[in-house]
Short mmCIF file of N, CA, C and O in Angstrom, two decimals:
data_model
loop_
_atom_site.label_atom_id
_atom_site.label_comp_id
_atom_site.label_asym_id
_atom_site.label_seq_id
_atom_site.Cartn_x
_atom_site.Cartn_y
_atom_site.Cartn_z
N MET A 13 23.22 7.49 4.07
CA MET A 13 23.82 6.38 3.73
C MET A 13 23.78 5.47 2.50
O MET A 13 24.81 4.50 2.26
N GLU A 14 23.32 5.98 1.55
CA GLU A 14 23.47 5.54 0.34
C GLU A 14 24.98 5.66 0.02
O GLU A 14 25.82 5.12 -1.19
N TYR A 15 25.36 7.19 0.42
CA TYR A 15 26.89 7.38 -0.35
C TYR A 15 27.83 6.59 0.74
O TYR A 15 29.17 6.31 -0.08
N LEU A 16 27.87 6.25 1.64
CA LEU A 16 28.95 5.32 2.35
C LEU A 16 28.96 3.96 1.72
O LEU A 16 29.92 3.49 1.66
N ASP A 17 27.72 3.75 1.06
CA ASP A 17 27.35 2.56 0.35
C ASP A 17 28.69 2.40 -0.92
O ASP A 17 29.15 1.35 -1.19
N ILE A 18 28.48 3.64 -1.31
CA ILE A 18 29.96 3.37 -2.72
C ILE A 18 30.85 3.82 -2.52
O ILE A 18 31.50 2.86 -3.27
N LEU A 19 31.30 3.97 -1.21
CA LEU A 19 32.59 4.17 -1.22
C LEU A 19 33.43 3.07 -0.47
O LEU A 19 33.00 2.72 0.68
N PRO A 20 34.37 2.57 -0.87
CA PRO A 20 35.34 1.49 -0.47
C PRO A 20 35.37 1.79 0.61
O PRO A 20 35.61 2.78 1.30
N ILE A 21 35.74 0.50 1.71
CA ILE A 21 35.96 0.90 2.82
C ILE A 21 37.38 1.07 3.13
O ILE A 21 37.28 2.16 4.02
N TRP A 22 38.69 0.97 2.75
CA TRP A 22 39.47 1.82 2.66
C TRP A 22 39.71 2.77 2.54
O TRP A 22 40.27 3.56 3.13
N ALA A 23 38.50 3.62 1.53
CA ALA A 23 38.95 5.04 1.09
C ALA A 23 37.90 5.65 2.41
O ALA A 23 38.32 6.53 2.79
N ALA A 24 36.94 5.23 3.06
CA ALA A 24 36.25 5.46 3.85
C ALA A 24 37.44 5.80 5.30
O ALA A 24 37.15 6.48 6.07
N PHE A 25 38.40 4.86 5.69
CA PHE A 25 39.06 4.91 6.44
C PHE A 25 40.13 5.96 6.29
O PHE A 25 40.66 6.38 6.93
N VAL A 26 40.57 5.96 4.99
CA VAL A 26 41.96 6.85 4.68
C VAL A 26 40.75 8.60 5.08
O VAL A 26 41.64 9.36 5.81
N VAL A 27 39.91 8.73 4.79
CA VAL A 27 38.78 9.86 5.15
C VAL A 27 38.96 9.99 6.39
O VAL A 27 38.84 11.21 6.85
N LEU A 28 38.58 9.26 7.04
CA LEU A 28 38.36 9.04 8.49
C LEU A 28 39.47 9.54 9.15
O LEU A 28 39.77 10.36 9.97
N VAL A 29 40.88 9.05 9.25
CA VAL A 29 41.84 9.01 9.72
C VAL A 29 42.42 10.67 9.00
O VAL A 29 42.66 11.63 9.98
N VAL A 30 42.20 11.27 7.98
CA VAL A 30 42.47 12.43 7.49
C VAL A 30 41.81 13.64 8.35
O VAL A 30 41.79 14.40 8.92
N VAL A 31 40.38 13.52 8.39
CA VAL A 31 39.66 14.37 9.26
C VAL A 31 39.93 14.06 10.73
O VAL A 31 40.05 15.19 10.79
N VAL A 32 39.93 13.21 11.11
CA VAL A 32 40.85 13.13 12.57
C VAL A 32 41.96 14.36 13.06
O VAL A 32 42.11 14.76 13.82
N LEU A 33 42.92 13.43 12.00
CA LEU A 33 44.23 14.61 12.02
C LEU A 33 44.29 15.79 11.90
O LEU A 33 44.80 16.91 12.90
N VAL A 34 43.34 15.93 11.10
CA VAL A 34 43.57 17.65 10.56
C VAL A 34 42.52 18.25 11.60
O VAL A 34 42.69 19.40 12.36
N ALA A 35 41.42 17.50 12.69
CA ALA A 35 40.77 18.01 13.82
C ALA A 35 41.99 18.46 15.04
O ALA A 35 41.82 19.31 15.73
N ALA A 36 42.50 17.21 15.12
CA ALA A 36 43.35 17.29 16.00
C ALA A 36 44.21 18.52 15.80
O ALA A 36 44.58 19.14 16.81
N GLU A 37 44.88 18.85 14.52
CA GLU A 37 45.60 19.63 14.47
C GLU A 37 45.31 21.33 14.58
O GLU A 37 45.64 21.83 15.31
N ILE A 38 44.04 21.40 14.33
CA ILE A 38 43.23 22.47 14.29
C ILE A 38 42.76 22.63 15.97
O ILE A 38 43.46 23.96 16.33
N GLY A 39 42.69 21.80 17.03
CA GLY A 39 41.74 21.71 18.04
C GLY A 39 44.11 22.00 18.90
O GLY A 39 43.77 23.28 19.96
N PHE A 40 44.59 21.48 18.08
CA PHE A 40 45.67 21.94 19.13
C PHE A 40 46.40 23.37 18.67
O PHE A 40 46.99 24.22 19.55
N ARG A 41 46.31 23.57 17.22
CA ARG A 41 46.43 25.10 17.00
C ARG A 41 45.92 26.17 17.78
O ARG A 41 46.48 27.19 18.34
N THR A 42 44.87 25.82 18.17
CA THR A 42 43.54 26.65 18.77
C THR A 42 44.06 26.77 19.95
O THR A 42 44.07 27.97 20.60
N GLY A 43 44.39 25.78 20.96
CA GLY A 43 44.90 25.53 21.98
C GLY A 43 45.91 26.34 22.62
O GLY A 43 46.16 26.91 23.36
N VAL A 44 47.25 26.46 21.50
CA VAL A 44 48.10 27.00 21.91
C VAL A 44 48.03 28.77 21.26
O VAL A 44 48.53 29.27 22.38
N PHE A 45 47.21 29.03 20.27
CA PHE A 45 46.86 30.11 20.18
C PHE A 45 46.04 30.79 21.53
O PHE A 45 46.80 31.93 21.91
N LEU A 46 45.11 30.61 22.18
CA LEU A 46 44.65 30.54 23.45
C LEU A 46 45.65 30.62 24.46
O LEU A 46 45.46 31.26 25.24
N GLN A 47 46.54 29.88 24.67
CA GLN A 47 47.44 29.74 25.88
C GLN A 47 48.23 30.99 25.56
O GLN A 47 48.65 31.60 26.56
N ASP A 48 48.81 31.56 24.63
CA ASP A 48 49.74 32.33 24.51
C ASP A 48 49.03 33.42 24.96
O ASP A 48 49.46 34.38 25.10
N ARG A 49 47.51 33.52 24.46
CA ARG A 49 46.90 34.82 25.08
C ARG A 49 46.53 34.82 26.33
O ARG A 49 46.33 36.11 27.15
N SER A 50 46.88 33.73 26.98
CA SER A 50 45.87 33.81 28.58
C SER A 50 47.12 34.40 29.17
O SER A 50 48.47 34.69 29.37
N PRO A 51 46.57 35.19 30.45
CA PRO A 51 47.58 35.85 31.66
C PRO A 51 48.48 35.14 31.88
O PRO A 51 49.58 35.01 32.36
N ALA A 52 47.68 33.90 32.48
CA ALA A 52 48.91 32.58 33.15
C ALA A 52 49.86 31.58 32.10
O ALA A 52 49.05 31.08 32.00
N HIS A 53 50.60 32.59 31.65
CA HIS A 53 51.11 31.74 30.51
C HIS A 53 52.40 30.71 31.00
O HIS A 53 52.17 29.47 30.36
N GLY A 54 52.57 30.91 32.05
CA GLY A 54 53.47 29.40 32.52
C GLY A 54 52.96 28.26 33.07
O GLY A 54 53.59 27.43 33.45
N GLU A 55 51.59 28.06 32.98
CA GLU A 55 50.99 26.96 33.80
C GLU A 55 51.04 25.70 32.80
O GLU A 55 51.43 25.73 31.52
N ALA A 56 51.05 24.28 33.35
CA ALA A 56 51.00 23.26 32.55
C ALA A 56 49.60 23.63 31.35
O ALA A 56 48.91 23.65 31.86
N SER A 57 50.39 23.18 30.48
CA SER A 57 49.33 22.31 29.43
C SER A 57 48.57 21.41 29.63
O SER A 57 48.77 20.50 30.20
N MET A 58 47.32 21.31 28.89
CA MET A 58 46.28 20.30 29.18
C MET A 58 46.39 19.36 28.08
O MET A 58 45.46 18.58 27.99
N THR A 59 47.12 19.40 27.07
CA THR A 59 47.67 18.65 25.82
C THR A 59 47.35 17.09 26.04
O THR A 59 46.63 16.37 25.32
N GLY A 60 48.41 16.92 26.87
CA GLY A 60 48.91 15.63 27.35
C GLY A 60 47.38 14.97 28.01
O GLY A 60 47.04 13.98 27.24
N ALA A 61 46.59 15.30 28.61
CA ALA A 61 46.05 14.85 29.10
C ALA A 61 44.53 14.64 28.14
O ALA A 61 43.84 13.41 28.15
N VAL A 62 44.52 15.74 27.31
CA VAL A 62 42.93 15.50 25.90
C VAL A 62 43.80 14.80 25.07
O VAL A 62 42.89 13.52 24.57
N VAL A 63 44.91 14.46 24.95
CA VAL A 63 45.44 13.33 23.95
C VAL A 63 45.23 12.07 24.46
O VAL A 63 44.91 10.90 23.93
N GLY A 64 45.62 11.81 25.59
CA GLY A 64 45.63 10.46 26.70
C GLY A 64 44.08 10.31 26.67
O GLY A 64 43.68 8.77 26.58
N GLY A 65 43.07 11.36 26.77
CA GLY A 65 41.71 11.01 26.87
C GLY A 65 41.25 10.21 25.74
O GLY A 65 40.75 9.45 25.25
N MET A 66 41.87 11.06 24.70
CA MET A 66 41.41 10.74 23.10
C MET A 66 41.99 9.12 22.87
O MET A 66 41.32 8.25 21.88
N LEU A 67 43.36 8.87 22.99
CA LEU A 67 43.17 7.68 23.10
C LEU A 67 43.18 6.59 23.69
O LEU A 67 42.64 5.31 22.81
N GLY A 68 42.60 6.83 25.19
CA GLY A 68 41.77 5.88 25.61
C GLY A 68 40.59 5.28 24.94
O GLY A 68 40.06 4.42 25.21
N LEU A 69 39.78 6.58 24.74
CA LEU A 69 38.52 6.35 24.05
C LEU A 69 38.69 5.51 22.56
O LEU A 69 37.73 4.88 22.56
N MET A 70 39.67 5.79 21.91
CA MET A 70 39.59 5.06 20.52
C MET A 70 40.32 3.44 20.71
O MET A 70 39.97 2.60 20.01
N GLY A 71 40.85 3.28 22.11
CA GLY A 71 40.99 1.82 22.60
C GLY A 71 39.80 1.23 23.03
O GLY A 71 39.73 0.30 22.24
N PHE A 72 38.77 2.23 23.73
CA PHE A 72 37.96 1.36 24.28
C PHE A 72 36.98 1.48 22.68
O PHE A 72 36.37 -0.11 22.89
N LEU A 73 37.08 2.11 22.02
CA LEU A 73 36.35 1.59 20.53
C LEU A 73 36.54 0.77 19.93
O LEU A 73 36.04 0.01 19.50
N MET A 74 37.95 0.95 20.05
CA MET A 74 38.57 -0.60 19.13
C MET A 74 38.23 -2.07 19.70
O MET A 74 37.98 -2.73 19.03
N ALA A 75 38.35 -1.54 21.24
CA ALA A 75 38.03 -3.16 21.35
C ALA A 75 36.63 -3.55 21.70
O ALA A 75 36.34 -4.78 21.38
N PHE A 76 35.57 -2.56 21.79
CA PHE A 76 34.43 -2.35 21.61
C PHE A 76 33.82 -3.21 20.02
O PHE A 76 33.39 -4.19 20.10
N SER A 77 34.45 -2.55 19.04
CA SER A 77 34.62 -3.11 17.61
C SER A 77 34.94 -4.65 17.41
O SER A 77 34.16 -5.36 16.49
N ILE A 78 35.97 -4.73 18.03
CA ILE A 78 36.94 -6.21 17.37
C ILE A 78 35.97 -7.20 18.63
O ILE A 78 35.59 -8.26 17.41
N GLY A 79 35.40 -6.67 19.46
CA GLY A 79 34.64 -7.90 20.15
C GLY A 79 33.42 -8.08 19.52
O GLY A 79 32.93 -9.32 19.58
N ILE A 80 32.38 -7.12 19.04
CA ILE A 80 31.48 -7.17 18.36
C ILE A 80 31.61 -7.94 16.77
O ILE A 80 30.98 -9.13 16.72
N ALA A 81 32.86 -8.04 15.74
CA ALA A 81 33.39 -8.89 14.73
C ALA A 81 33.78 -10.15 15.25
O ALA A 81 32.96 -10.97 14.95
N ILE A 82 34.18 -10.23 16.75
CA ILE A 82 34.69 -11.39 17.38
C ILE A 82 33.20 -12.74 17.47
O ILE A 82 33.19 -13.69 17.35
N SER A 83 32.15 -12.02 18.16
CA SER A 83 31.54 -12.20 18.43
C SER A 83 30.27 -13.08 17.33
O SER A 83 29.66 -13.81 17.02
N GLN A 84 30.00 -12.14 16.39
CA GLN A 84 29.64 -12.49 15.27
C GLN A 84 30.31 -13.31 14.46
O GLN A 84 29.38 -14.36 13.58
N HIS A 85 31.73 -13.63 14.12
CA HIS A 85 32.51 -14.74 13.82
C HIS A 85 32.00 -15.84 14.34
O HIS A 85 32.14 -17.21 13.64
N ASN A 86 32.23 -15.77 15.85
CA ASN A 86 31.66 -16.94 16.37
C ASN A 86 30.29 -17.66 16.03
O ASN A 86 29.90 -18.73 16.36
N ASP A 87 29.19 -17.06 16.24
CA ASP A 87 27.77 -17.06 16.05
C ASP A 87 28.21 -17.42 14.78
O ASP A 87 27.32 -18.73 14.44
N ARG A 88 28.40 -17.26 13.55
CA ARG A 88 28.59 -17.72 12.63
C ARG A 88 29.31 -19.37 12.00
O ARG A 88 28.63 -20.17 11.81
N ARG A 89 30.11 -19.34 12.74
CA ARG A 89 30.86 -20.73 13.05
C ARG A 89 29.86 -21.48 13.81
O ARG A 89 29.81 -22.82 13.35
N ALA A 90 29.35 -21.15 14.90
CA ALA A 90 28.35 -22.09 15.53
C ALA A 90 27.14 -22.85 14.67
O ALA A 90 26.92 -23.89 14.60
N MET A 91 26.60 -21.71 13.82
CA MET A 91 25.77 -22.39 12.90
C MET A 91 26.07 -22.73 11.68
O MET A 91 24.89 -23.90 11.65
N VAL A 92 27.38 -22.47 11.52
CA VAL A 92 27.96 -23.92 10.41
C VAL A 92 27.98 -25.23 10.95
O VAL A 92 27.64 -26.11 10.56
N VAL A 93 28.55 -25.20 12.01
CA VAL A 93 28.72 -26.50 12.74
C VAL A 93 27.43 -27.13 13.08
O VAL A 93 27.10 -28.59 12.75
N THR A 94 26.16 -26.35 13.39
CA THR A 94 24.97 -26.64 13.82
C THR A 94 24.54 -27.48 12.37
O THR A 94 23.56 -28.32 12.92
N GLU A 95 24.30 -26.81 11.14
CA GLU A 95 23.57 -27.53 10.09
C GLU A 95 24.73 -28.74 9.93
O GLU A 95 23.89 -29.73 9.63
N ALA A 96 25.88 -28.51 10.21
CA ALA A 96 26.93 -29.72 9.37
C ALA A 96 26.16 -30.78 10.47
O ALA A 96 26.17 -32.05 9.62
N ASN A 97 26.03 -30.44 11.74
CA ASN A 97 25.69 -32.03 12.47
C ASN A 97 24.14 -32.00 12.29
O ASN A 97 24.09 -33.29 12.03
N ALA A 98 22.93 -31.43 11.86
CA ALA A 98 21.68 -31.83 11.25
C ALA A 98 21.80 -32.61 9.97
O ALA A 98 21.40 -33.42 9.54
N ILE A 99 22.65 -32.04 9.11
CA ILE A 99 22.97 -33.18 7.75
C ILE A 99 23.41 -34.44 8.02
O ILE A 99 23.07 -35.40 8.10
N GLY A 100 24.23 -34.42 9.11
CA GLY A 100 25.11 -35.86 9.61
C GLY A 100 23.85 -36.31 10.05
O GLY A 100 23.81 -37.76 9.57
N THR A 101 23.42 -35.98 11.02
CA THR A 101 22.47 -36.91 11.73
C THR A 101 21.39 -37.36 10.81
O THR A 101 20.77 -38.36 11.07
N ALA A 102 20.75 -36.32 10.17
CA ALA A 102 19.96 -36.97 8.89
C ALA A 102 20.12 -38.15 7.88
O ALA A 102 19.91 -39.03 7.47
N TRP A 103 21.94 -37.59 7.70
CA TRP A 103 22.29 -38.93 6.98
C TRP A 103 22.10 -40.06 7.44
O TRP A 103 22.15 -41.32 7.25
N LEU A 104 22.70 -40.23 8.97
CA LEU A 104 22.64 -41.58 9.41
C LEU A 104 21.28 -41.95 9.46
O LEU A 104 20.67 -43.34 9.81
N ARG A 105 20.17 -41.16 9.85
CA ARG A 105 19.01 -41.61 10.20
C ARG A 105 18.43 -42.07 8.74
O ARG A 105 17.34 -42.64 9.37
N ALA A 106 18.78 -41.67 7.87
CA ALA A 106 18.27 -42.18 6.29
C ALA A 106 18.34 -43.54 6.22
O ALA A 106 17.86 -44.56 5.62
N GLY A 107 19.72 -44.27 7.59
CA GLY A 107 19.88 -45.92 7.26
C GLY A 107 18.26 -46.57 7.57
O GLY A 107 18.36 -47.69 7.30
N PHE A 108 17.48 -45.77 8.62
CA PHE A 108 16.56 -46.55 8.93
C PHE A 108 15.45 -47.09 8.23
O PHE A 108 15.00 -47.59 8.41
N LEU A 109 15.40 -46.04 6.62
CA LEU A 109 14.78 -46.24 5.99
C LEU A 109 14.71 -47.86 5.02
O LEU A 109 15.97 -48.01 4.96
N ASP A 110 13.98 -48.03 4.23
CA ASP A 110 14.11 -49.10 3.30
C ASP A 110 15.18 -48.39 2.46
O ASP A 110 15.64 -47.38 2.07
N GLU A 111 16.08 -49.55 1.15
CA GLU A 111 16.92 -48.99 0.24
C GLU A 111 16.45 -47.83 -0.38
O GLU A 111 17.40 -47.19 -1.00
N ALA A 112 15.81 -47.91 -1.30
CA ALA A 112 14.95 -46.81 -2.30
C ALA A 112 14.97 -45.54 -1.32
O ALA A 112 15.37 -44.71 -2.18
N ASP A 113 14.38 -45.39 -0.44
CA ASP A 113 13.97 -44.60 0.19
C ASP A 113 15.34 -43.85 0.95
O ASP A 113 15.88 -42.61 0.60
N SER A 114 16.44 -44.83 1.38
CA SER A 114 17.46 -44.25 2.07
C SER A 114 18.51 -43.67 0.89
O SER A 114 19.07 -42.66 1.07
N THR A 115 18.64 -44.27 -0.23
CA THR A 115 19.54 -44.04 -1.46
C THR A 115 18.56 -42.46 -1.63
O THR A 115 19.51 -41.83 -1.93
N ALA A 116 17.54 -42.24 -1.84
CA ALA A 116 16.74 -40.80 -2.49
C ALA A 116 17.27 -39.97 -1.64
O ALA A 116 17.67 -38.98 -1.63
N LEU A 117 16.92 -40.29 -0.17
CA LEU A 117 16.98 -39.53 0.95
C LEU A 117 18.52 -38.84 1.20
O LEU A 117 19.22 -37.70 0.70
N ARG A 118 19.38 -39.93 0.85
CA ARG A 118 21.35 -39.63 0.64
C ARG A 118 21.42 -38.74 -0.38
O ARG A 118 22.40 -38.33 -0.53
N GLU A 119 20.78 -38.84 -1.70
CA GLU A 119 21.07 -37.85 -2.89
C GLU A 119 20.75 -36.46 -2.43
O GLU A 119 21.42 -35.72 -2.85
N PHE A 120 19.33 -36.48 -1.88
CA PHE A 120 19.07 -34.93 -1.58
C PHE A 120 19.69 -34.20 -0.64
O PHE A 120 20.07 -33.21 -0.86
N LEU A 121 20.65 -35.34 0.36
CA LEU A 121 21.16 -34.85 1.42
C LEU A 121 22.40 -34.14 0.89
O LEU A 121 23.15 -32.98 0.98
N ARG A 122 22.85 -34.83 -0.12
CA ARG A 122 24.17 -34.72 -1.14
C ARG A 122 24.07 -33.51 -1.40
O ARG A 122 25.10 -32.51 -1.63
N GLU A 123 23.08 -33.29 -2.41
CA GLU A 123 22.90 -32.18 -3.27
C GLU A 123 22.63 -31.13 -2.12
O GLU A 123 22.79 -30.01 -2.83
N TYR A 124 21.80 -30.99 -1.12
CA TYR A 124 21.63 -29.94 -0.23
C TYR A 124 23.23 -29.54 0.30
O TYR A 124 23.34 -28.18 0.34
N ALA A 125 23.83 -30.26 0.39
CA ALA A 125 25.30 -29.72 1.14
C ALA A 125 26.15 -29.51 0.10
O ALA A 125 26.66 -28.60 0.25
N GLU A 126 25.94 -29.45 -0.99
CA GLU A 126 26.63 -29.27 -2.30
C GLU A 126 26.17 -27.48 -2.65
O GLU A 126 26.86 -26.64 -2.99
N VAL A 127 24.96 -27.53 -2.42
CA VAL A 127 23.89 -26.13 -3.06
C VAL A 127 24.72 -25.41 -1.75
O VAL A 127 24.47 -23.91 -1.93
N ARG A 128 24.37 -25.29 -0.31
CA ARG A 128 24.85 -24.60 0.72
C ARG A 128 26.26 -24.65 0.36
O ARG A 128 26.88 -22.90 1.03
N LEU A 129 27.47 -25.43 0.29
CA LEU A 129 28.80 -24.99 0.15
C LEU A 129 28.73 -23.91 -1.04
O LEU A 129 29.47 -22.65 -1.02
N GLU A 130 27.99 -24.41 -2.67
CA GLU A 130 27.87 -23.38 -3.58
C GLU A 130 27.27 -21.74 -2.85
O GLU A 130 27.86 -20.86 -3.38
N ALA A 131 26.38 -21.75 -1.94
CA ALA A 131 25.95 -20.32 -1.53
C ALA A 131 26.92 -19.61 -0.96
O ALA A 131 27.37 -18.42 -0.56
N ALA A 132 28.06 -20.60 -0.10
CA ALA A 132 28.89 -20.03 0.89
C ALA A 132 29.82 -19.43 -0.05
O ALA A 132 30.82 -18.10 0.33
N ALA A 133 30.21 -19.78 -1.04
CA ALA A 133 31.45 -19.47 -2.33
C ALA A 133 31.35 -18.20 -2.94
O ALA A 133 31.95 -17.35 -3.22
N ASP A 134 29.66 -18.11 -3.75
CA ASP A 134 29.13 -17.30 -4.28
C ASP A 134 27.89 -16.56 -3.42
O ASP A 134 27.03 -16.90 -3.45
N VAL A 135 27.90 -15.30 -2.94
CA VAL A 135 26.77 -14.65 -2.40
C VAL A 135 26.07 -14.26 -3.18
O VAL A 135 24.65 -14.37 -2.84
N GLU A 136 25.98 -14.02 -4.35
CA GLU A 136 24.98 -13.60 -5.56
C GLU A 136 24.17 -14.74 -5.62
O GLU A 136 23.03 -14.49 -6.08
N LYS A 137 24.28 -15.98 -5.19
CA LYS A 137 23.57 -17.03 -5.66
C LYS A 137 22.65 -17.19 -4.52
O LYS A 137 22.00 -18.14 -4.73
N ALA A 138 22.73 -16.51 -3.40
CA ALA A 138 21.75 -16.88 -2.22
C ALA A 138 20.17 -17.31 -2.28
O ALA A 138 20.01 -17.90 -2.05
N PRO A 139 19.94 -16.12 -3.64
CA PRO A 139 18.51 -16.19 -3.84
C PRO A 139 18.01 -17.55 -4.15
O PRO A 139 16.84 -18.36 -3.64
N ALA A 140 18.90 -17.79 -5.30
CA ALA A 140 18.80 -19.27 -6.06
C ALA A 140 18.91 -20.49 -4.74
O ALA A 140 18.09 -21.74 -5.12
N VAL A 141 19.93 -20.67 -4.49
CA VAL A 141 20.33 -21.55 -3.29
C VAL A 141 19.28 -21.51 -1.79
O VAL A 141 18.70 -22.81 -1.88
N VAL A 142 18.55 -20.17 -1.67
CA VAL A 142 17.51 -20.29 -0.55
C VAL A 142 16.42 -21.31 -1.10
O VAL A 142 15.71 -22.19 -0.81
N ALA A 143 16.07 -20.96 -2.40
CA ALA A 143 14.69 -21.63 -3.20
C ALA A 143 15.15 -22.90 -3.67
O ALA A 143 14.24 -23.55 -2.99
N ARG A 144 16.21 -23.23 -3.69
CA ARG A 144 16.30 -24.54 -3.95
C ARG A 144 16.87 -25.16 -2.38
O ARG A 144 15.95 -26.80 -2.50
N SER A 145 17.12 -25.27 -2.09
CA SER A 145 17.34 -25.40 -0.20
C SER A 145 15.76 -25.98 0.04
O SER A 145 15.75 -27.01 0.43
N GLU A 146 14.66 -24.99 -0.27
CA GLU A 146 13.90 -25.15 0.72
C GLU A 146 12.76 -26.14 -0.46
O GLU A 146 11.93 -26.86 0.17
N GLN A 147 13.22 -26.52 -1.64
CA GLN A 147 12.53 -27.52 -2.30
C GLN A 147 12.92 -28.87 -2.03
O GLN A 147 12.71 -30.08 -2.03
N ILE A 148 14.35 -28.93 -1.78
CA ILE A 148 15.02 -30.15 -1.34
C ILE A 148 14.42 -30.39 -0.01
O ILE A 148 13.97 -31.45 0.13
N HIS A 149 14.16 -29.64 0.71
CA HIS A 149 13.24 -29.76 2.31
C HIS A 149 11.85 -30.42 1.67
O HIS A 149 11.78 -31.43 2.55
N THR A 150 11.38 -29.67 0.84
CA THR A 150 10.33 -30.58 0.87
C THR A 150 9.98 -31.79 -0.09
O THR A 150 9.40 -33.07 0.68
N GLU A 151 11.10 -32.38 -0.72
CA GLU A 151 11.12 -33.00 -1.35
C GLU A 151 11.26 -34.15 -0.08
O GLU A 151 11.36 -35.53 -0.26
N LEU A 152 12.60 -33.95 0.99
CA LEU A 152 12.82 -34.62 2.11
C LEU A 152 11.85 -35.08 2.87
O LEU A 152 11.61 -36.34 3.16
N TRP A 153 10.71 -34.35 3.12
CA TRP A 153 9.74 -34.29 3.98
C TRP A 153 8.59 -35.26 3.68
O TRP A 153 8.02 -36.18 3.90
N ALA A 154 8.75 -35.16 2.03
CA ALA A 154 8.09 -36.06 1.21
C ALA A 154 8.31 -37.59 1.45
O ALA A 154 7.62 -38.28 1.78
N ILE A 155 9.44 -37.68 1.23
CA ILE A 155 9.92 -39.42 1.46
C ILE A 155 9.56 -39.51 2.79
O ILE A 155 9.61 -40.60 2.71
N ILE A 156 10.05 -38.75 3.63
CA ILE A 156 9.91 -39.19 5.14
C ILE A 156 8.22 -39.70 5.46
O ILE A 156 8.15 -40.98 6.22
N GLN A 157 7.60 -38.98 5.28
CA GLN A 157 6.34 -39.20 5.29
C GLN A 157 5.77 -40.06 4.61
O GLN A 157 4.85 -40.78 5.06
N ALA A 158 6.38 -40.61 3.55
CA ALA A 158 5.45 -41.94 2.59
C ALA A 158 6.26 -42.84 3.12
O ALA A 158 5.72 -44.25 3.45
#
């Protein structure tokens, strides 16, 4: 698996396409050779059925892969909307606190939103962002408990 991690996705695609085309050509040439040697030389070839089956299988696999990708995208979008709604709800509920706590809570929420957006922009900062997010959660709960 580590070898595939080194290879860029476009190179993996090109290698896979070349391997499939070479395998199809070898299979075709072998089929033609065996058909020429067979005693029933005039019968219809099975090449069309095999190619049709391979294309059908490839279409099924593509549909399955695209379905998984769309599902992951929709799940990720739903999580972003849920988190945005939670931040908005916390912002509105901060108005029930006295002025000093409300201002502090809203500043922490603003910083939390900026930190989360920073994580979305740069994946390498994710561990630091998670640590800072947990610190902000702790500080928010301290304000709420007081």
